[in-house]
Short mmCIF file of C-alpha atoms in Angstrom, two decimals:
data_model
loop_
_atom_site.label_atom_id
_atom_site.label_comp_id
_atom_site.label_asym_id
_atom_site.label_seq_id
_atom_site.Cartn_x
_atom_site.Cartn_y
_atom_site.Cartn_z
CA MET A 116 15.82 -12.70 -26.06
CA TYR A 117 17.64 -10.71 -23.47
CA LYS A 118 17.93 -7.71 -25.63
CA GLU A 119 13.91 -7.36 -26.46
CA GLN A 120 13.30 -8.13 -22.30
CA ILE A 121 15.91 -5.10 -22.21
CA SER A 122 14.18 -3.38 -24.71
CA ILE A 123 10.84 -3.52 -23.55
CA LEU A 124 11.37 -3.01 -20.14
CA LYS A 125 12.89 0.78 -20.86
CA ASP A 126 9.21 2.29 -20.85
CA PHE A 127 9.21 0.91 -17.42
CA ASP A 128 12.03 2.00 -15.34
CA ASN A 129 10.61 3.58 -12.26
CA TYR A 130 7.79 1.19 -12.19
CA THR A 131 7.64 -1.39 -9.18
CA PRO A 132 9.66 -4.84 -9.08
CA LEU A 133 6.19 -6.74 -9.51
CA ILE A 134 5.58 -5.13 -12.49
CA LYS A 135 8.52 -5.77 -14.35
CA ARG A 136 8.71 -9.50 -13.44
CA ILE A 137 5.35 -9.81 -14.98
CA ILE A 138 6.56 -8.42 -18.01
CA ILE A 139 9.58 -10.96 -18.19
CA ASP A 140 7.87 -14.17 -17.48
CA LYS A 141 4.72 -13.60 -18.91
CA PRO A 142 2.77 -15.74 -16.15
CA ASP A 143 -1.15 -17.70 -17.22
CA GLY A 144 -3.08 -14.47 -17.09
CA TRP A 145 -0.15 -12.09 -17.52
CA GLU A 146 -2.63 -9.52 -19.26
CA HIS A 147 -4.65 -9.25 -16.32
CA ARG A 148 -1.99 -9.40 -14.13
CA LEU A 149 -0.01 -6.59 -15.66
CA THR A 150 -3.39 -4.51 -15.81
CA ALA A 151 -3.86 -4.94 -12.19
CA GLU A 152 -0.43 -4.07 -11.03
CA LEU A 153 -0.35 -1.33 -13.76
CA MET A 154 -4.36 0.08 -12.28
CA ARG A 155 -2.79 0.23 -8.42
CA PHE A 156 0.67 1.71 -9.26
CA LEU A 157 -0.53 4.82 -11.51
CA ASN A 158 -4.05 5.17 -9.93
CA ASP A 159 -4.28 3.97 -6.43
CA PRO A 160 -2.48 7.43 -5.61
CA LEU A 161 -5.52 9.08 -7.47
CA PHE A 162 -7.95 7.24 -6.15
CA ARG A 163 -6.74 8.33 -2.78
CA LYS A 164 -6.47 11.69 -3.08
CA LEU A 165 -9.99 11.36 -4.36
CA ASN A 166 -11.16 10.42 -1.20
CA ASP A 167 -8.97 12.95 0.57
CA LEU A 168 -10.68 15.97 -1.25
CA LYS A 169 -13.90 14.14 -0.32
CA ASN A 170 -13.26 14.02 2.94
CA GLY A 171 -11.67 18.05 3.10
CA LEU A 172 -7.85 16.80 3.96
CA TYR A 173 -6.32 19.59 1.91
CA LEU A 174 -6.65 23.14 0.52
CA LYS A 175 -6.26 25.00 -2.40
CA PRO A 176 -6.13 28.25 -3.06
CA SER A 177 -9.92 29.59 -4.34
CA GLU A 178 -11.26 30.69 -7.20
CA ASN A 179 -13.35 33.92 -6.63
CA VAL A 180 -16.95 34.09 -8.76
CA GLU A 181 -18.62 37.07 -8.60
CA GLN A 182 -22.60 37.88 -8.01
CA GLU A 183 -23.11 38.75 -11.95
CA LYS A 184 -20.85 35.61 -12.93
CA ALA A 185 -21.94 33.12 -10.31
CA LEU A 186 -24.72 31.38 -12.42
CA ASN A 187 -23.29 31.27 -15.85
CA TRP A 188 -20.29 29.83 -13.59
CA ILE A 189 -22.22 26.85 -12.69
CA GLN A 190 -23.35 26.12 -15.95
CA ASP A 191 -20.26 26.22 -17.44
CA ARG A 192 -19.33 23.27 -14.82
CA LEU A 193 -22.43 21.31 -15.40
CA LYS A 194 -21.74 21.29 -19.43
CA GLU A 195 -17.98 19.99 -18.33
CA LEU A 196 -19.14 17.41 -15.73
CA SER A 197 -21.63 15.96 -19.04
CA ARG A 198 -18.54 16.06 -21.11
CA ILE A 199 -16.43 14.08 -18.72
CA VAL A 200 -18.44 11.31 -18.48
CA ALA A 201 -18.05 10.76 -22.47
CA PRO A 202 -14.57 9.12 -22.84
CA LEU A 203 -14.82 6.48 -20.27
CA VAL A 204 -17.04 4.31 -22.08
CA GLY A 205 -14.01 4.01 -24.87
CA LEU A 206 -11.52 4.11 -22.26
CA LEU A 207 -12.88 0.75 -20.61
CA ASP A 208 -13.45 -0.45 -24.01
CA ARG A 209 -10.19 -0.17 -25.07
CA LEU A 210 -8.88 -2.17 -21.67
CA THR A 211 -10.62 -4.76 -22.77
CA LYS A 212 -9.41 -4.83 -25.99
CA SER A 213 -6.04 -4.56 -24.62
CA LEU A 214 -6.10 -7.78 -22.69
CA GLY A 215 -6.26 -9.78 -26.31
CA LYS A 216 -9.13 -12.09 -27.68
CA PRO A 217 -10.03 -15.30 -26.12
CA GLY A 218 -7.24 -17.57 -26.97
CA GLU A 219 -4.52 -14.50 -28.46
CA PRO A 220 -2.39 -13.08 -26.01
CA GLY A 221 -2.80 -9.19 -24.79
CA ASP A 222 -0.52 -6.26 -25.46
CA ILE A 223 1.67 -4.84 -23.60
CA ASN A 224 2.46 -1.61 -25.11
CA LYS A 225 -1.74 -1.36 -25.61
CA ILE A 226 -2.05 -1.82 -21.61
CA HIS A 227 0.44 0.24 -20.60
CA HIS A 228 -0.89 3.42 -22.83
CA VAL A 229 -4.82 3.11 -21.75
CA THR A 230 -3.95 2.26 -18.34
CA LYS A 231 -1.76 5.63 -18.33
CA LEU A 232 -4.77 7.42 -20.22
CA ILE A 233 -6.94 6.42 -17.22
CA LYS A 234 -4.63 8.07 -15.13
CA GLU A 235 -4.52 11.28 -16.98
CA TYR A 236 -8.67 10.78 -16.91
CA LEU A 237 -8.59 10.45 -13.00
CA GLU A 238 -6.38 13.51 -12.76
CA HIS A 239 -8.86 15.34 -15.05
CA VAL A 240 -11.93 14.49 -12.41
CA ILE A 241 -9.76 15.70 -9.45
CA GLU A 242 -9.23 18.77 -11.27
CA PHE A 243 -12.74 19.43 -11.63
CA GLU A 244 -13.70 18.40 -7.88
CA GLU A 245 -11.16 20.75 -6.77
CA ARG A 246 -12.66 23.55 -8.82
CA ILE A 247 -15.91 22.59 -7.46
CA ARG A 248 -14.91 22.58 -3.62
CA PHE A 249 -12.20 25.74 -3.96
CA VAL A 250 -14.94 28.22 -5.06
CA ASN A 251 -15.46 31.83 -3.23
CA ILE A 252 -19.38 32.07 -4.90
CA PRO A 253 -21.92 33.91 -3.52
CA GLN A 254 -24.69 32.59 -0.47
CA ASP A 255 -27.26 32.07 -2.70
CA TYR A 256 -25.15 29.62 -5.08
CA GLN A 257 -23.89 27.92 -2.14
CA LYS A 258 -26.02 24.90 -2.11
CA THR A 259 -26.14 24.01 -5.71
CA VAL A 260 -22.50 24.09 -5.52
CA ASN A 261 -22.91 21.62 -2.48
CA LEU A 262 -24.97 19.73 -4.54
CA LEU A 263 -22.05 19.32 -7.15
CA LYS A 264 -19.31 18.73 -4.69
CA ASN A 265 -18.11 15.05 -5.17
CA LEU A 266 -21.05 14.19 -7.82
CA ILE A 267 -18.96 12.92 -10.50
CA GLY A 268 -16.18 11.87 -7.91
CA SER A 269 -18.35 9.38 -6.19
CA GLN A 270 -18.91 7.74 -9.38
CA ILE A 271 -15.50 7.84 -11.12
CA SER A 272 -14.29 5.93 -7.99
CA LYS A 273 -16.07 2.61 -8.49
CA LEU A 274 -13.21 2.35 -10.95
CA SER A 275 -10.97 1.47 -8.44
CA THR A 276 -12.46 -2.44 -7.81
CA ILE A 277 -10.75 -2.87 -11.13
CA PRO A 278 -7.98 -4.36 -10.22
CA SER A 279 -9.18 -6.81 -7.14
CA ASP A 280 -11.86 -7.29 -10.30
CA LEU A 281 -9.01 -8.31 -12.35
CA ASP A 282 -7.26 -10.45 -9.37
CA GLU A 283 -11.14 -12.23 -8.85
CA ILE A 284 -11.27 -12.96 -12.17
CA LEU A 285 -7.96 -15.11 -12.45
CA SER A 286 -8.54 -16.77 -9.35
CA LEU A 287 -11.62 -18.17 -11.06
CA ALA A 288 -9.49 -18.94 -14.32
CA ASN A 289 -7.31 -20.88 -11.94
CA ASN A 290 -9.73 -23.22 -10.48
CA GLN A 291 -11.43 -23.54 -13.53
CA GLN A 292 -8.23 -24.74 -15.22
CA ILE A 293 -7.73 -27.20 -12.08
CA GLU A 294 -11.23 -28.29 -12.92
CA ASN A 295 -11.29 -28.72 -16.60
CA GLU A 296 -13.84 -26.45 -16.76
CA ILE A 297 -14.83 -24.57 -19.99
CA PRO A 298 -13.62 -20.99 -19.86
CA LYS A 299 -16.16 -18.77 -19.71
CA GLU A 300 -17.08 -14.79 -20.31
CA ILE A 301 -16.96 -12.84 -17.40
CA ARG A 302 -18.53 -9.55 -17.33
CA LYS A 303 -18.00 -6.00 -15.13
CA GLU A 304 -20.69 -3.95 -14.96
CA PHE A 305 -19.87 0.04 -13.75
CA VAL A 306 -22.89 2.16 -14.12
CA ILE A 307 -22.10 5.83 -13.61
CA GLU A 308 -25.21 7.71 -12.55
CA ILE A 309 -26.68 10.95 -10.63
CA SER A 310 -29.43 9.72 -8.28
CA GLU A 311 -32.72 10.70 -9.10
CA TYR A 312 -32.60 12.75 -5.52
CA SER A 313 -29.56 14.80 -6.86
CA GLN A 314 -31.35 15.26 -9.62
CA LYS A 315 -34.45 17.01 -8.79
CA GLU A 316 -32.55 19.12 -5.93
CA LEU A 317 -30.15 20.42 -8.83
CA ASN A 318 -32.98 21.06 -11.21
CA LYS A 319 -35.24 22.52 -8.25
CA GLU A 320 -31.89 25.32 -7.58
CA LEU A 321 -31.13 25.97 -11.15
CA ASN A 322 -34.56 26.99 -11.86
CA GLY A 323 -34.88 28.98 -8.67
CA LEU A 324 -31.71 30.84 -9.68
CA GLN A 325 -32.59 30.88 -12.93
CA ASN A 326 -36.01 32.34 -12.35
CA LYS A 327 -34.25 35.00 -9.25
CA GLN A 328 -31.78 36.23 -12.41
CA ASP A 329 -34.52 36.66 -15.20
CA TYR A 330 -36.77 39.01 -12.31
CA GLY A 331 -33.69 40.85 -11.33
CA SER A 332 -32.16 41.65 -14.56
CA SER A 333 -33.21 42.12 -17.87
CA ASN A 334 -29.66 40.35 -19.36
CA SER A 335 -31.07 36.73 -18.84
CA SER A 336 -28.14 33.95 -19.21
CA GLY A 337 -30.90 32.05 -20.91
CA CYS A 338 -32.10 28.45 -20.29
CA VAL A 339 -31.10 26.33 -17.13
CA THR A 340 -28.84 23.48 -18.44
CA THR A 341 -30.10 20.48 -16.84
CA LEU A 342 -28.33 17.39 -16.55
CA ILE A 343 -29.02 14.07 -16.62
CA ILE A 344 -26.23 11.32 -16.09
CA VAL A 345 -26.98 7.10 -16.55
CA ILE A 346 -24.79 5.67 -18.56
CA GLY A 347 -24.32 1.35 -18.36
CA ILE A 348 -20.66 0.32 -19.12
CA ILE A 349 -19.84 -3.34 -19.43
CA LEU A 350 -16.05 -4.69 -19.13
CA PHE A 351 -15.71 -7.33 -20.91
CA LEU A 352 -12.83 -9.82 -19.64
CA LEU A 353 -12.88 -12.92 -21.27
CA PHE A 354 -10.65 -15.74 -20.35
#
């Protein structure tokens, strides 16, 4: 048993004592406790960095974009923004499945793996937001860039509540056990969306920039990229 614990803990050498204790003791609801603490340990620093970026608390070298490449640069960022949202449903679904079916234990390795995937996902979101914020672009395109700032970061920040959501679920489950209630299915919904106002403003600016470029040049870059993101994400947490 001791050798088995040592083997399991090998992947958690640099993690907090609390995480290691949960893995060894496996108290009631350990899957939810472990997920909450892994999310805090791995991802809280990234959520803080995302917030620091939003508030302009650090600097990075800026990318320089020339006039003739500016519209294409913006359209490329919009396409990238659409791709960023795609993995989110799968990540939360994988997180839910790692906790195990009702009455069955979760999987430590799967929980660890998916929380690390979420960490990598957040790092990519931050890189995208940094590229939007740290760019030197002609003045005509600055308003569009400003509209893109924190557009996806503000939505992905909603995931920062997952640890506290799991804490609440544990508390509710404990109360149910005390009161001998029938376990319930608990759902947490994350909605990742771009507001109607932001969508309209983006389309307005993009159409204006496209028309200006078409008028001033025979080399059109093509249709303006439109962007609509409204995704309902349900995280099933079962006890």
